[in-house]
């Protein structure tokens, strides 16, 4: 079974975030925030791209997978735009060890839970990286 990781940057330091990704051999971060900005400069798109590349980790922004949709996220998941971005995530995750990322630390408080459920339905083992010592599989949520 293929594995994909889910992670929320939260208020982590850049160093802590990188260490968490490295602990799981993540090679690609797929940013699933609708707007890749943060009050923490190292988690805004430019800073994050630079931070990741410094550590040999690729970055892609998949805006269509982002939250805050007027029609609600579950309805948005039915659109062609979401489906295409989802397929792109799957293709990328087959090539490299990937983590899809948003801002919230806990997936239960984030739209990542919807992406994770869909991935699990499609046969992926989704592991949510909570902190250095805790990881949670989607089925445990």
GROMACS .gro file of C-alpha atoms in nm:
model
  141
    1UNK     CA    1   0.000   0.000   0.000
    2UNK     CA    2   0.139   0.340  -0.099
    3UNK     CA    3   0.194   0.593   0.179
    4UNK     CA    4   0.135   0.967   0.171
    5UNK     CA    5   0.180   1.208   0.460
    6UNK     CA    6  -0.036   1.494   0.581
    7UNK     CA    7   0.114   1.779   0.782
    8UNK     CA    8   0.010   2.115   0.921
    9UNK     CA    9   0.280   2.376   0.959
   10UNK     CA   10   0.106   2.544   1.255
   11UNK     CA   11   0.345   2.768   1.449
   12UNK     CA   12   0.647   2.540   1.416
   13UNK     CA   13   0.991   2.678   1.352
   14UNK     CA   14   1.131   2.614   1.007
   15UNK     CA   15   1.391   2.383   1.160
   16UNK     CA   16   1.130   2.175   1.346
   17UNK     CA   17   0.918   2.148   1.031
   18UNK     CA   18   1.213   2.032   0.820
   19UNK     CA   19   1.319   1.779   1.085
   20UNK     CA   20   0.966   1.635   1.092
   21UNK     CA   21   0.966   1.595   0.714
   22UNK     CA   22   1.315   1.447   0.709
   23UNK     CA   23   1.224   1.195   0.979
   24UNK     CA   24   0.976   1.050   0.730
   25UNK     CA   25   1.196   1.091   0.421
   26UNK     CA   26   0.955   1.339   0.260
   27UNK     CA   27   1.083   1.449  -0.082
   28UNK     CA   28   0.791   1.669  -0.190
   29UNK     CA   29   0.555   1.904  -0.009
   30UNK     CA   30   0.225   1.969  -0.185
   31UNK     CA   31   0.082   2.290  -0.042
   32UNK     CA   32  -0.297   2.255  -0.028
   33UNK     CA   33  -0.365   2.601   0.112
   34UNK     CA   34  -0.585   2.811  -0.110
   35UNK     CA   35  -0.362   3.110  -0.042
   36UNK     CA   36  -0.004   3.016   0.045
   37UNK     CA   37   0.052   3.294   0.297
   38UNK     CA   38   0.129   3.287   0.668
   39UNK     CA   39   0.206   3.526   0.950
   40UNK     CA   40   0.525   3.319   0.976
   41UNK     CA   41   0.743   3.430   0.684
   42UNK     CA   42   0.902   3.085   0.650
   43UNK     CA   43   0.558   2.938   0.574
   44UNK     CA   44   0.455   3.189   0.309
   45UNK     CA   45   0.508   3.053  -0.041
   46UNK     CA   46   0.841   3.222  -0.116
   47UNK     CA   47   0.994   3.148   0.225
   48UNK     CA   48   0.863   2.791   0.229
   49UNK     CA   49   0.988   2.717  -0.121
   50UNK     CA   50   1.332   2.845  -0.026
   51UNK     CA   51   1.338   2.655   0.305
   52UNK     CA   52   1.237   2.329   0.143
   53UNK     CA   53   1.478   2.361  -0.150
   54UNK     CA   54   1.766   2.431   0.091
   55UNK     CA   55   1.700   2.083   0.229
   56UNK     CA   56   1.645   1.905  -0.102
   57UNK     CA   57   1.266   1.891  -0.073
   58UNK     CA   58   1.051   1.985  -0.372
   59UNK     CA   59   0.748   2.214  -0.345
   60UNK     CA   60   0.427   2.244  -0.542
   61UNK     CA   61   0.122   2.459  -0.471
   62UNK     CA   62  -0.207   2.284  -0.554
   63UNK     CA   63  -0.446   2.575  -0.505
   64UNK     CA   64  -0.758   2.387  -0.621
   65UNK     CA   65  -0.721   2.154  -0.320
   66UNK     CA   66  -0.738   2.455  -0.086
   67UNK     CA   67  -1.024   2.517   0.155
   68UNK     CA   68  -1.266   2.805   0.215
   69UNK     CA   69  -1.497   2.732  -0.076
   70UNK     CA   70  -1.829   2.911  -0.090
   71UNK     CA   71  -2.018   2.593  -0.176
   72UNK     CA   72  -1.848   2.392   0.101
   73UNK     CA   73  -1.546   2.170   0.064
   74UNK     CA   74  -1.726   1.840   0.009
   75UNK     CA   75  -1.926   1.991  -0.277
   76UNK     CA   76  -1.607   2.148  -0.416
   77UNK     CA   77  -1.448   1.801  -0.422
   78UNK     CA   78  -1.701   1.699  -0.688
   79UNK     CA   79  -1.580   1.963  -0.936
   80UNK     CA   80  -1.358   1.890  -1.233
   81UNK     CA   81  -1.105   2.145  -1.103
   82UNK     CA   82  -1.067   1.967  -0.769
   83UNK     CA   83  -1.055   1.625  -0.936
   84UNK     CA   84  -0.773   1.734  -1.169
   85UNK     CA   85  -0.566   1.873  -0.881
   86UNK     CA   86  -0.631   1.558  -0.679
   87UNK     CA   87  -0.507   1.344  -0.969
   88UNK     CA   88  -0.196   1.563  -0.989
   89UNK     CA   89  -0.131   1.503  -0.618
   90UNK     CA   90  -0.164   1.128  -0.669
   91UNK     CA   91   0.073   1.127  -0.967
   92UNK     CA   92   0.331   1.329  -0.775
   93UNK     CA   93   0.299   1.107  -0.467
   94UNK     CA   94   0.363   0.797  -0.679
   95UNK     CA   95   0.694   0.948  -0.795
   96UNK     CA   96   0.822   1.088  -0.466
   97UNK     CA   97   0.756   1.047  -0.095
   98UNK     CA   98   0.504   1.327  -0.050
   99UNK     CA   99   0.329   1.523   0.222
  100UNK     CA  100   0.031   1.746   0.159
  101UNK     CA  101   0.039   2.050   0.383
  102UNK     CA  102  -0.191   2.314   0.522
  103UNK     CA  103  -0.173   2.541   0.826
  104UNK     CA  104  -0.363   2.350   1.095
  105UNK     CA  105  -0.155   2.113   1.308
  106UNK     CA  106  -0.443   1.870   1.366
  107UNK     CA  107  -0.607   1.718   1.057
  108UNK     CA  108  -0.942   1.698   1.236
  109UNK     CA  109  -0.946   2.080   1.231
  110UNK     CA  110  -0.848   2.108   0.867
  111UNK     CA  111  -0.976   2.027   0.519
  112UNK     CA  112  -0.684   1.783   0.490
  113UNK     CA  113  -0.917   1.531   0.654
  114UNK     CA  114  -1.133   1.530   0.339
  115UNK     CA  115  -0.833   1.484   0.110
  116UNK     CA  116  -0.705   1.210   0.342
  117UNK     CA  117  -1.036   1.023   0.338
  118UNK     CA  118  -1.046   1.031  -0.041
  119UNK     CA  119  -0.688   0.906  -0.061
  120UNK     CA  120  -0.767   0.626   0.187
  121UNK     CA  121  -1.072   0.528  -0.020
  122UNK     CA  122  -0.840   0.508  -0.321
  123UNK     CA  123  -0.606   0.268  -0.141
  124UNK     CA  124  -0.348   0.502   0.008
  125UNK     CA  125  -0.220   0.477   0.363
  126UNK     CA  126  -0.241   0.835   0.488
  127UNK     CA  127  -0.023   0.919   0.787
  128UNK     CA  128  -0.080   1.251   0.962
  129UNK     CA  129   0.239   1.396   1.106
  130UNK     CA  130   0.136   1.565   1.430
  131UNK     CA  131   0.468   1.621   1.602
  132UNK     CA  132   0.804   1.453   1.640
  133UNK     CA  133   0.667   1.153   1.825
  134UNK     CA  134   0.307   1.126   1.705
  135UNK     CA  135   0.171   1.013   1.373
  136UNK     CA  136  -0.188   0.913   1.313
  137UNK     CA  137  -0.334   0.709   1.030
  138UNK     CA  138  -0.652   0.837   0.864
  139UNK     CA  139  -0.851   0.533   0.971
  140UNK     CA  140  -0.772   0.621   1.334
  141UNK     CA  141  -0.937   0.962   1.302
   0.00000   0.00000   0.00000
